[in-house]
PDB file of C-alpha atoms in Angstrom:
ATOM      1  CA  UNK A 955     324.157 139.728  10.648  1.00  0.00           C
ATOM      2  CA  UNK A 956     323.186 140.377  13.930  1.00  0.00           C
ATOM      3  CA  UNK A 957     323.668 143.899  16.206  1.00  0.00           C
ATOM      4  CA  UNK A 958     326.907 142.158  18.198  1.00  0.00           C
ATOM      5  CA  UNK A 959     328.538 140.927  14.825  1.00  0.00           C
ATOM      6  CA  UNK A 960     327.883 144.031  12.884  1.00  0.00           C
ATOM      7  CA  UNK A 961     329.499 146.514  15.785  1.00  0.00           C
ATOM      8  CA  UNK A 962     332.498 143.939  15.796  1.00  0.00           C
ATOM      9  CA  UNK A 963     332.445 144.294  12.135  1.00  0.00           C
ATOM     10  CA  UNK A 964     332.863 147.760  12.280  1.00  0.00           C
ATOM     11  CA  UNK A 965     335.395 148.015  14.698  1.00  0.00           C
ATOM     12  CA  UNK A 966     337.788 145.741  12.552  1.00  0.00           C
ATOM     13  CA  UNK A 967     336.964 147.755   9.966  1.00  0.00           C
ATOM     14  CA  UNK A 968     338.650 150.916  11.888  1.00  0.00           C
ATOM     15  CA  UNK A 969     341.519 148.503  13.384  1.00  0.00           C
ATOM     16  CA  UNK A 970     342.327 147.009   9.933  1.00  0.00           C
ATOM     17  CA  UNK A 971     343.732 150.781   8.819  1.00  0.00           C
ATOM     18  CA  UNK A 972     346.760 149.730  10.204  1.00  0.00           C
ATOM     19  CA  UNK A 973     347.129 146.454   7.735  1.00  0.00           C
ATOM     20  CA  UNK A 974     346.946 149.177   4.843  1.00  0.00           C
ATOM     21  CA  UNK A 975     349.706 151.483   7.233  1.00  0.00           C
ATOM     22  CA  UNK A 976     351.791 148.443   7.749  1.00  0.00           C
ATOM     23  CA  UNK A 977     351.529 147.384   4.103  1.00  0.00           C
ATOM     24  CA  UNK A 978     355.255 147.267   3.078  1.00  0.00           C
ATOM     25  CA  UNK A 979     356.603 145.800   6.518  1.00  0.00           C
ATOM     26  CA  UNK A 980     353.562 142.671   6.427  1.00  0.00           C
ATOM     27  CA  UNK A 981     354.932 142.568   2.727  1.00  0.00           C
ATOM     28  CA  UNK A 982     357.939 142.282   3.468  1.00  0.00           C
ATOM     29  CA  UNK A 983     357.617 139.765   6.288  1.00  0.00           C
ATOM     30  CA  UNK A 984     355.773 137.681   4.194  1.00  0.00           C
ATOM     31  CA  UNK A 985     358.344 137.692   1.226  1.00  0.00           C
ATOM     32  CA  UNK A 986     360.624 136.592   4.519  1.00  0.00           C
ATOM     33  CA  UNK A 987     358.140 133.636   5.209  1.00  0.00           C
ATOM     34  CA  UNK A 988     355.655 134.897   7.242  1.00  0.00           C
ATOM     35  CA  UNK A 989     354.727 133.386  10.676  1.00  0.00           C
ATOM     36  CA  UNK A 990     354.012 129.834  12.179  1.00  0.00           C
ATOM     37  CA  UNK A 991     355.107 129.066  15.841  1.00  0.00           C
ATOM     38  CA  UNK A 992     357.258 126.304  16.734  1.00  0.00           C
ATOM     39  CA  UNK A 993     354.149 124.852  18.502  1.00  0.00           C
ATOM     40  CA  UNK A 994     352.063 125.020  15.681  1.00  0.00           C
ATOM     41  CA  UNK A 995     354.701 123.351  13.306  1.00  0.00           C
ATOM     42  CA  UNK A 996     354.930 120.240  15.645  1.00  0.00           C
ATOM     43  CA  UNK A 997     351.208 119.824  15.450  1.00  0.00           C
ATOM     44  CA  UNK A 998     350.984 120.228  11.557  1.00  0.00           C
ATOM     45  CA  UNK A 999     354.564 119.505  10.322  1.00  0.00           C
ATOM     46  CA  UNK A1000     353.067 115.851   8.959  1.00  0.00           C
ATOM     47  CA  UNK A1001     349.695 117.427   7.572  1.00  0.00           C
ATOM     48  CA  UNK A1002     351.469 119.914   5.848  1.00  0.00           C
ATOM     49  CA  UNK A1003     353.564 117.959   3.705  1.00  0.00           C
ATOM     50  CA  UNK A1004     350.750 115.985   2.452  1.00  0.00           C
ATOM     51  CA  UNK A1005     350.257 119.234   0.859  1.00  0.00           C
ATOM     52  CA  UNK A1006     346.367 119.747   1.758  1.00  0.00           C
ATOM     53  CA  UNK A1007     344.272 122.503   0.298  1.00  0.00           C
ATOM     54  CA  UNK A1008     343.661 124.886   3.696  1.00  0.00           C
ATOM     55  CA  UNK A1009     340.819 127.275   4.673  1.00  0.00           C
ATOM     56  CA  UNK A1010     342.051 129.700   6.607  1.00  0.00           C
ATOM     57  CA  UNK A1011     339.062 131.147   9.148  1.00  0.00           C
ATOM     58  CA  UNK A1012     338.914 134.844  10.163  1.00  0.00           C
ATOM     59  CA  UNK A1013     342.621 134.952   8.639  1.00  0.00           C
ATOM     60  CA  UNK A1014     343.307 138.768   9.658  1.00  0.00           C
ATOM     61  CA  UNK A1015     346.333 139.796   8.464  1.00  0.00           C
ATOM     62  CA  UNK A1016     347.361 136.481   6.816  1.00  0.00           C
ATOM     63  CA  UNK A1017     350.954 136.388   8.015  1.00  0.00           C
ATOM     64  CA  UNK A1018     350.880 132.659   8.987  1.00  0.00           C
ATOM     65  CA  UNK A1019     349.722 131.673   5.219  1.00  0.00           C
ATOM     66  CA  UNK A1020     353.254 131.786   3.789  1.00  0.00           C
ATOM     67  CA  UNK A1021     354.459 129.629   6.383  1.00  0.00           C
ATOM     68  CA  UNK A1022     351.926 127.486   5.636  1.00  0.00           C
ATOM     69  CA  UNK A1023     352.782 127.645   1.893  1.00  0.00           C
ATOM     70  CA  UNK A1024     355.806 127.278   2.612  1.00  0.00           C
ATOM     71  CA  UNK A1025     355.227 124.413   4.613  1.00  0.00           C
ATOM     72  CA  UNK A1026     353.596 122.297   2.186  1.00  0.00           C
ATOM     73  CA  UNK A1027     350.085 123.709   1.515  1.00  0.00           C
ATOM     74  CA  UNK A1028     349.002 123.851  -1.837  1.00  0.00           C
ATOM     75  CA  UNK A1029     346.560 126.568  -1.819  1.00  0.00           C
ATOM     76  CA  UNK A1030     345.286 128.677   1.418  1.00  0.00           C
ATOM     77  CA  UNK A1031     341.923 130.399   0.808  1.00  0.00           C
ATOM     78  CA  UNK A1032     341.499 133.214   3.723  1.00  0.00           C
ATOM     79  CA  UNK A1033     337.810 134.272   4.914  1.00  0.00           C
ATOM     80  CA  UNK A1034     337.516 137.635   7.130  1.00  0.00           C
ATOM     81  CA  UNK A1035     334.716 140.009   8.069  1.00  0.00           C
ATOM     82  CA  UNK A1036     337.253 142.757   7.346  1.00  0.00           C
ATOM     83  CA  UNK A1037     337.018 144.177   3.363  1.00  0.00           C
ATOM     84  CA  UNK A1038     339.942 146.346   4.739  1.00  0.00           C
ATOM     85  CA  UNK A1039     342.188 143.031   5.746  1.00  0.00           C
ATOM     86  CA  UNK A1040     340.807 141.115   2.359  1.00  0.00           C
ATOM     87  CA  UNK A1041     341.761 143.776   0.027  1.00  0.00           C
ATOM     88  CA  UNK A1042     345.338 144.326   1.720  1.00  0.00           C
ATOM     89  CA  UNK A1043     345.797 140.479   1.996  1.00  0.00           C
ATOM     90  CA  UNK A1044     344.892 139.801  -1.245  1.00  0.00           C
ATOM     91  CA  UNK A1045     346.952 142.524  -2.750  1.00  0.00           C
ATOM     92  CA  UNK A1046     349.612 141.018  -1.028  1.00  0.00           C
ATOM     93  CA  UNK A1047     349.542 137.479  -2.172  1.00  0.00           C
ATOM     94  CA  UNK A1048     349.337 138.937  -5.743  1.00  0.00           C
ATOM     95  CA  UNK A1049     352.491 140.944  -5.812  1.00  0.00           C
ATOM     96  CA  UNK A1050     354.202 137.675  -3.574  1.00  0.00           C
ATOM     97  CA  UNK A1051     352.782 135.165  -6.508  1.00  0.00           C
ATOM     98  CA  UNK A1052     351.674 132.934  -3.328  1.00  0.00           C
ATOM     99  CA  UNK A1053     348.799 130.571  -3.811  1.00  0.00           C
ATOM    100  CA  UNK A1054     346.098 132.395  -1.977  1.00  0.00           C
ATOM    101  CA  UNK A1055     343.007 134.337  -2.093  1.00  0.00           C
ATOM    102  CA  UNK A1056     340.621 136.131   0.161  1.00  0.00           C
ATOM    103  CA  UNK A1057     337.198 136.388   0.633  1.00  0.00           C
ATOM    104  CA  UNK A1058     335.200 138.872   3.046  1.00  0.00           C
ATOM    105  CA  UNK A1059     332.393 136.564   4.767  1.00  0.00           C
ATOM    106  CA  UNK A1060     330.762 136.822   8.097  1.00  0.00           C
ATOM    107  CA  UNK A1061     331.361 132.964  10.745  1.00  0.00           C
ATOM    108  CA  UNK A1062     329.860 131.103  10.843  1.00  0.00           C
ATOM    109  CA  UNK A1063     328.248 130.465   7.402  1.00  0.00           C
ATOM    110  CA  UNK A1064     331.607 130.761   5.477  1.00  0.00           C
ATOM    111  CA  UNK A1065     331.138 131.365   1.980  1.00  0.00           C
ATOM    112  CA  UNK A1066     333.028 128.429   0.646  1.00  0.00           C
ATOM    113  CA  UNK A1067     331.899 125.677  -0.968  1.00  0.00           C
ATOM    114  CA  UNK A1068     330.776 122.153   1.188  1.00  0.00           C
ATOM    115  CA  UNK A1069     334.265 119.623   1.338  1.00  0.00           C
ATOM    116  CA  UNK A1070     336.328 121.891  -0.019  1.00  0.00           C
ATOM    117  CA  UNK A1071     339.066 121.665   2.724  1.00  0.00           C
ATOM    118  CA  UNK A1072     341.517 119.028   3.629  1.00  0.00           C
ATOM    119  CA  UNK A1073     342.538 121.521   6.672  1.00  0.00           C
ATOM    120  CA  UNK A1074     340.915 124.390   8.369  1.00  0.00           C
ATOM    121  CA  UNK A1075     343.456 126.537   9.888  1.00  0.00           C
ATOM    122  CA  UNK A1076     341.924 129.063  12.666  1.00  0.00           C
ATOM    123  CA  UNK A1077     342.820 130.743  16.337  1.00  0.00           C
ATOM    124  CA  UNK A1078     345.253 133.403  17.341  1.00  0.00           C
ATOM    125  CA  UNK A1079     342.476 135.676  18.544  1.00  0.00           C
ATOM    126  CA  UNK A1080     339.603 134.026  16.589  1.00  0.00           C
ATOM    127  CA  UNK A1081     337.280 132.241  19.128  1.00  0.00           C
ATOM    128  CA  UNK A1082     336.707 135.513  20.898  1.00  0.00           C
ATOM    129  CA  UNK A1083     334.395 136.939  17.960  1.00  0.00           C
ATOM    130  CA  UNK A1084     332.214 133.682  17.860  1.00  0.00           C
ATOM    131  CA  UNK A1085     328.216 134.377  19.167  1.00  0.00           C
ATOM    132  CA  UNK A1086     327.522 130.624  18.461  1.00  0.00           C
ATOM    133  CA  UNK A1087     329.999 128.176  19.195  1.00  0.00           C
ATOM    134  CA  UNK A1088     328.369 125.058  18.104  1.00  0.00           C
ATOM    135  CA  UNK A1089     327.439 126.654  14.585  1.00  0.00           C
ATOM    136  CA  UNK A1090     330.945 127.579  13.933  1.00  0.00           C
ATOM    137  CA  UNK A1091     331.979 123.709  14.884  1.00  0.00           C
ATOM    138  CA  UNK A1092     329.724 123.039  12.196  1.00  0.00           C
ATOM    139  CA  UNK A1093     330.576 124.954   9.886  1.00  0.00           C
ATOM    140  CA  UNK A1094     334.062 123.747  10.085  1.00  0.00           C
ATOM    141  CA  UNK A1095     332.944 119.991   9.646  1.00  0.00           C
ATOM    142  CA  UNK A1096     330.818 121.206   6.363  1.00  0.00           C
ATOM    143  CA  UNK A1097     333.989 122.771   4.711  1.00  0.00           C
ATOM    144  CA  UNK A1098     336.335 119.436   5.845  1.00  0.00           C
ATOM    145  CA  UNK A1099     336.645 116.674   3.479  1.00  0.00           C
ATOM    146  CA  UNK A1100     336.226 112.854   5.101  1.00  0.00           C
ATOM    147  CA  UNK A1101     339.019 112.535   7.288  1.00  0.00           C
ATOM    148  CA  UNK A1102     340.329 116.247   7.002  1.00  0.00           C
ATOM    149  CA  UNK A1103     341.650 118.298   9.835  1.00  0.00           C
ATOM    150  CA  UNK A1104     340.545 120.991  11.942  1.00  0.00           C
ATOM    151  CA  UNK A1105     343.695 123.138  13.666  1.00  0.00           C
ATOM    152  CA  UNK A1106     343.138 125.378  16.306  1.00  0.00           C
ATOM    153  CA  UNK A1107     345.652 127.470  18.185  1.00  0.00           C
ATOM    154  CA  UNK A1108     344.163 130.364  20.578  1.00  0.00           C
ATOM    155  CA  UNK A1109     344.495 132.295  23.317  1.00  0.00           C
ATOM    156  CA  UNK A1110     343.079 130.054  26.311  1.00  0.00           C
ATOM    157  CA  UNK A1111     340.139 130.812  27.442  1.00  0.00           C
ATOM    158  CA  UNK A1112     341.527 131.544  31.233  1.00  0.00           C
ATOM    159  CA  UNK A1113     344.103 134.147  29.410  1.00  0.00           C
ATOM    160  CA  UNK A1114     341.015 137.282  29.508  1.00  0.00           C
ATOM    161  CA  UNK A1115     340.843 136.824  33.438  1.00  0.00           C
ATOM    162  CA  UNK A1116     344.631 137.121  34.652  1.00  0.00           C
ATOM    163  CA  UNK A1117     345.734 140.875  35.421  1.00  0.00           C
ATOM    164  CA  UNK A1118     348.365 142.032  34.029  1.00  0.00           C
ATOM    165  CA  UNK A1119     350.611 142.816  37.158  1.00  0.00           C
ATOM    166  CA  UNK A1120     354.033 142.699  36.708  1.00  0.00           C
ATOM    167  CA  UNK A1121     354.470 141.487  40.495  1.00  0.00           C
ATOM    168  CA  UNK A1122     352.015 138.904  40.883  1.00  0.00           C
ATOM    169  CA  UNK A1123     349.562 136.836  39.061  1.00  0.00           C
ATOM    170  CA  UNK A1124     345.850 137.630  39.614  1.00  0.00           C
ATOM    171  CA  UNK A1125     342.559 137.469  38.441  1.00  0.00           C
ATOM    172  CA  UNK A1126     340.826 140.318  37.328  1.00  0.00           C
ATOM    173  CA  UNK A1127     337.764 141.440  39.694  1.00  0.00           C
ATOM    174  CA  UNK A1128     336.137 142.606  36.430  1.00  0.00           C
ATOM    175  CA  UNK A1129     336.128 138.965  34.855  1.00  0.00           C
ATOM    176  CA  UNK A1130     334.700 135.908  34.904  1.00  0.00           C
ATOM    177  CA  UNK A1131     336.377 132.325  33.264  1.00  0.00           C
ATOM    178  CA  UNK A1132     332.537 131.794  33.208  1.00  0.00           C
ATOM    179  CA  UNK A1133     331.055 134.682  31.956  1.00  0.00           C
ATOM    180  CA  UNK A1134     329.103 135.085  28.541  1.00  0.00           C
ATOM    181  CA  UNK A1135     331.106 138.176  27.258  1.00  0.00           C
ATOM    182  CA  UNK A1136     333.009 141.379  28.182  1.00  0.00           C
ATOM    183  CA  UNK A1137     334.304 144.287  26.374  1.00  0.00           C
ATOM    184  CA  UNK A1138     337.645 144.830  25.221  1.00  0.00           C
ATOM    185  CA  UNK A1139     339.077 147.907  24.954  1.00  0.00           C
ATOM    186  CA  UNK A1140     342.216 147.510  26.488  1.00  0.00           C
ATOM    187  CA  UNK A1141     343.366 144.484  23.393  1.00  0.00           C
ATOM    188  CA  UNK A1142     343.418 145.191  19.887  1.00  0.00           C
ATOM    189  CA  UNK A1143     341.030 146.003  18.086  1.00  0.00           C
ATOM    190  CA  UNK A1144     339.230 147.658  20.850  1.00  0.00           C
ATOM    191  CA  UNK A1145     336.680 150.377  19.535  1.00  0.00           C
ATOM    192  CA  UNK A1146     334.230 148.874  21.870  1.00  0.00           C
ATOM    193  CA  UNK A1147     334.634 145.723  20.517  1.00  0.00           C
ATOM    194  CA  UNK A1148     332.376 142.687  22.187  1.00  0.00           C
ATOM    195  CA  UNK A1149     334.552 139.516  23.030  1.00  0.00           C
ATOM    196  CA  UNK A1150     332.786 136.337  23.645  1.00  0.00           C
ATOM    197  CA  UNK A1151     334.241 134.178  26.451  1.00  0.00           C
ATOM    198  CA  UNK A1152     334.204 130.126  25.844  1.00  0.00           C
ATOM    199  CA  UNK A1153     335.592 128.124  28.256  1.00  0.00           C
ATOM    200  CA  UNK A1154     337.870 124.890  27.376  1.00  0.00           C
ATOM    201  CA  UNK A1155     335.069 122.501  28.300  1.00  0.00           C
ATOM    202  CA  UNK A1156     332.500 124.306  25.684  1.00  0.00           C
ATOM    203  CA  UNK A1157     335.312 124.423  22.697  1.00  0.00           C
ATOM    204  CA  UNK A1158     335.978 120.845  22.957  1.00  0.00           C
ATOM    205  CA  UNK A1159     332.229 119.524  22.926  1.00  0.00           C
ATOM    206  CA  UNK A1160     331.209 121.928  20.138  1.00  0.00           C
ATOM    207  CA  UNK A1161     334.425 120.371  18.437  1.00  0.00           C
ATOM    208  CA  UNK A1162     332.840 116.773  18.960  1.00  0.00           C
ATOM    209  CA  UNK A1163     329.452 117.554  18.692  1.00  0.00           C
ATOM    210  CA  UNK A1164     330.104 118.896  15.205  1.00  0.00           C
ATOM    211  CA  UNK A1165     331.460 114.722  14.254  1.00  0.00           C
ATOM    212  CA  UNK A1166     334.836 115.916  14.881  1.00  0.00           C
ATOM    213  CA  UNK A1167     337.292 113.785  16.418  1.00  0.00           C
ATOM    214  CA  UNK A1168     339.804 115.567  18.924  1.00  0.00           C
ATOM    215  CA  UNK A1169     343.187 113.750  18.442  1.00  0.00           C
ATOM    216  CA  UNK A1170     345.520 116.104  20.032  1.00  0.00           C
ATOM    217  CA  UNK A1171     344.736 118.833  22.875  1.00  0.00           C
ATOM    218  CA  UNK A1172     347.630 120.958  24.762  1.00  0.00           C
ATOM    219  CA  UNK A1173     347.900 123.972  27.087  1.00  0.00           C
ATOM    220  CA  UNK A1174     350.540 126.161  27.009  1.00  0.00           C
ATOM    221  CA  UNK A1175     351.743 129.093  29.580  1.00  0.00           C
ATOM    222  CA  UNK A1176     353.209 131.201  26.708  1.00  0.00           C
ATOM    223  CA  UNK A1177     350.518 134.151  24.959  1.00  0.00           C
ATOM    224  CA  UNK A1178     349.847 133.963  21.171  1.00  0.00           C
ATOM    225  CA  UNK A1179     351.469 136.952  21.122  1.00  0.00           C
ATOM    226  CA  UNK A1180     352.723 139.290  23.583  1.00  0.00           C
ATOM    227  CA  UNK A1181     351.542 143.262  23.967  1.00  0.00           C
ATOM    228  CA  UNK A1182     354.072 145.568  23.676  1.00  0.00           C
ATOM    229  CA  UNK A1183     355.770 146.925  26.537  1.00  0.00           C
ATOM    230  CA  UNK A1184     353.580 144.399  28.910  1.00  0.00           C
ATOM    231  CA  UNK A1185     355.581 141.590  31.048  1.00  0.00           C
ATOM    232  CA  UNK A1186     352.419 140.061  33.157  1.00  0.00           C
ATOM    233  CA  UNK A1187     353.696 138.097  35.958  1.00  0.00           C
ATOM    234  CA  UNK A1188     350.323 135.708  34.915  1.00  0.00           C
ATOM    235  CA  UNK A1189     352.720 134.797  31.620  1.00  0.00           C
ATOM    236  CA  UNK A1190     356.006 133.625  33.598  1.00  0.00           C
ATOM    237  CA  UNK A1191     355.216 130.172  33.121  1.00  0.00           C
ATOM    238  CA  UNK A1192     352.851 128.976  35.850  1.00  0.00           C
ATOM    239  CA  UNK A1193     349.440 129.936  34.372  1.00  0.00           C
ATOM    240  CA  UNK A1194     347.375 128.548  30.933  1.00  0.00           C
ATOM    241  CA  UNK A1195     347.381 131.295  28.141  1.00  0.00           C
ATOM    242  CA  UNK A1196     347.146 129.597  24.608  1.00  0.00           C
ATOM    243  CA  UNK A1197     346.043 126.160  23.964  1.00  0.00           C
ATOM    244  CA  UNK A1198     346.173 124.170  20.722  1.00  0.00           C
ATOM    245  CA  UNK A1199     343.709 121.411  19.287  1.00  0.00           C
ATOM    246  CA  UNK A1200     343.691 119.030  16.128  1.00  0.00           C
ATOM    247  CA  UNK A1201     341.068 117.498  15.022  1.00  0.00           C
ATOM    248  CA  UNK A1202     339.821 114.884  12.446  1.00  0.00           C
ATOM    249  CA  UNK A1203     336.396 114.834  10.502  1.00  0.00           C
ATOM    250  CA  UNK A1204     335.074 111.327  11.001  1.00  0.00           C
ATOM    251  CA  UNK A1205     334.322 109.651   7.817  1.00  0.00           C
ATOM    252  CA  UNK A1206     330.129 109.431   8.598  1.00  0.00           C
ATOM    253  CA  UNK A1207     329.788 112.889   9.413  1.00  0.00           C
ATOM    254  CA  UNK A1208     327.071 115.044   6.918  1.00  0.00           C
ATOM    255  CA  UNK A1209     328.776 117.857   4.888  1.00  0.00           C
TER     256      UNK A1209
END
C-alpha cells in the first residue's frame, strides 16, 4: 500500500466512527430501503431485475445496497479500505437478513475472485481516492463476467473547482479541473485526506481502455449529495456536478 493510500486509509478509519455513532439511524434506514437516486434507478432499473450478482466498490456505508436488493440483486458483496465501515456494514446486513457481505480490501486489486460479477456498482465519492485510474478500470473488467456491467455515478470531476458562494458561481483560485490532486479538508472525511482529481476525458478512456464498452454517459447539475447548511449558487442548475456512466464488458476482453 503506498504512503498516499495508507494516510487515506487512516483518515477513513477516524471518519468511519461516525458509521458505528450512527448505527441505529443507518439501521434503521436500511430496514426502510436504503438509498438509490431516481437517476441511478433509470440507468439500472432493467439490469436489476435480471437479478445480477453485484460488487459493490469502496461501498462506505452501504446504504444504497438495500435498494439494490430490493431492486432485484441477488447478492451485493461490498469491498472498503475501512475495517470500521466493514464491521458496521456487515453487522448490519446480519441483523437486516439482507444478502450481503463485506470485505476490507485496498483498489485497485479487489480481493474478489476473477468473473465473479454480473455488475459492479461504484461512485458517490469513490473516484476521488483512486492513485491509478487505468488499474482500477482493470480491475473492474477482471471482476465482470462476459457482457456484465460496470455502473458509475460520481461527483463530476468539475464539482472540486466551483466555490461555494451562495451569490455567484465561481471557480476556486485554489483549484485546478486539471490538476493531479488537492487536499480536502473542508469535505468529509477530511483529516488531511488526499483527493485525486480525474477529469471526464481520463475516466472514460480508462473505462475503454480496460475492454469496456461505454453505452450510456450523462451529466447532471444536481450534487451526489448536498452538505449541510451549504446552498452553492455553482449547484442551481447551470453547472456539471455528478455524472453517471454504464458500461458493458465486451465478450473478448481477458479476465
Amino acid at each position: 500500500m503506498d504512503p498516499t493510500t495508507r494516510a487515506n486509509r487512516a483518515a477513513w478509519h477516524a471518519a468511519g466512527e461516525k458509521y458505528e455513532r450512527e448505527y441505529d439511524d443507518l439501521r434503521d434506514r436500511a430496514a426502510a430501503g436504503g438509498t438509490l437516486l431516481e437517476v441511478e434507478r433509470a440507468v439500472l432499473g432493467d439490469l436489476l431485475r435480471r437479478s445480477p450478482e453485484v460488487v459493490h466498490l469502496q461501498s462506505g456505508d452501504a446504504m444504497d445496497d438495500p435498494a439494490l436488493v430490493a431492486a432485484g440483486a441477488r447478492s451485493v458483496v461490498g469491498v472498503d479500505f475501512s475495517e470500521v465501515a466493514v464491521r458496521a456494514t456487515q453487522r448490519r446486513a446480519t441483523e437486516l437478513g439482507l444478502p450481503c457481505r463485506y470485505v476490507v480490501g485496498a483498489l485497485p486489486g479487489a480481493p474478489l475472485a476473477a468473473g465473479c460479477a454480473d455488475l459492479v456498482y461504484t461512485g458517490k465519492g469513490a473516484l476521488i481516492w483512486m492513485t491509478d485510474l487505468d488499474a482500477w478500470a482493470a480491475d473492474v473488467a477482471r471482476l465482470l463476467r462476459p457482457s456484465g456491467h460496470l455502473f458509475l455515478y460520481d461527483g463530476h470531476p468539475a464539482f472540486a473547482i466551483w466555490t461555494w458562494d451562495e451569490d455567484h458561481p465561481r471557480v476556486r483560485p485554489d483549484r485546478s479541473y486539471f490538476a493531479r490532486s488537492y487536499v480536502g479538508d473542508d469535505t468529509f472525511p477530511g483529516h488531511g485526506a488526499v483527493e485525486f482529481q480525474w477529469t471526464l476525458g481520463q475516466v472514460v478512456t480508462a473505462v475503454a481502455g480496460a475492454g469496456l464498452e461505454v453505452v450510456h454517459l450523462a451529466e447532471y447539475p444536481e450534487p451526489f449529495w448536498r452538505y449541510s447548511d451549504v446552498s452553492a449558487a455553482s449547484w442551481d442548475g447551470r453547472l456539471p456536478n455528478s455524472f453517471s456512466l454504464l458500461a458493458r464488458r465486451r465478450r473478448e476482453t481477458a479476465g
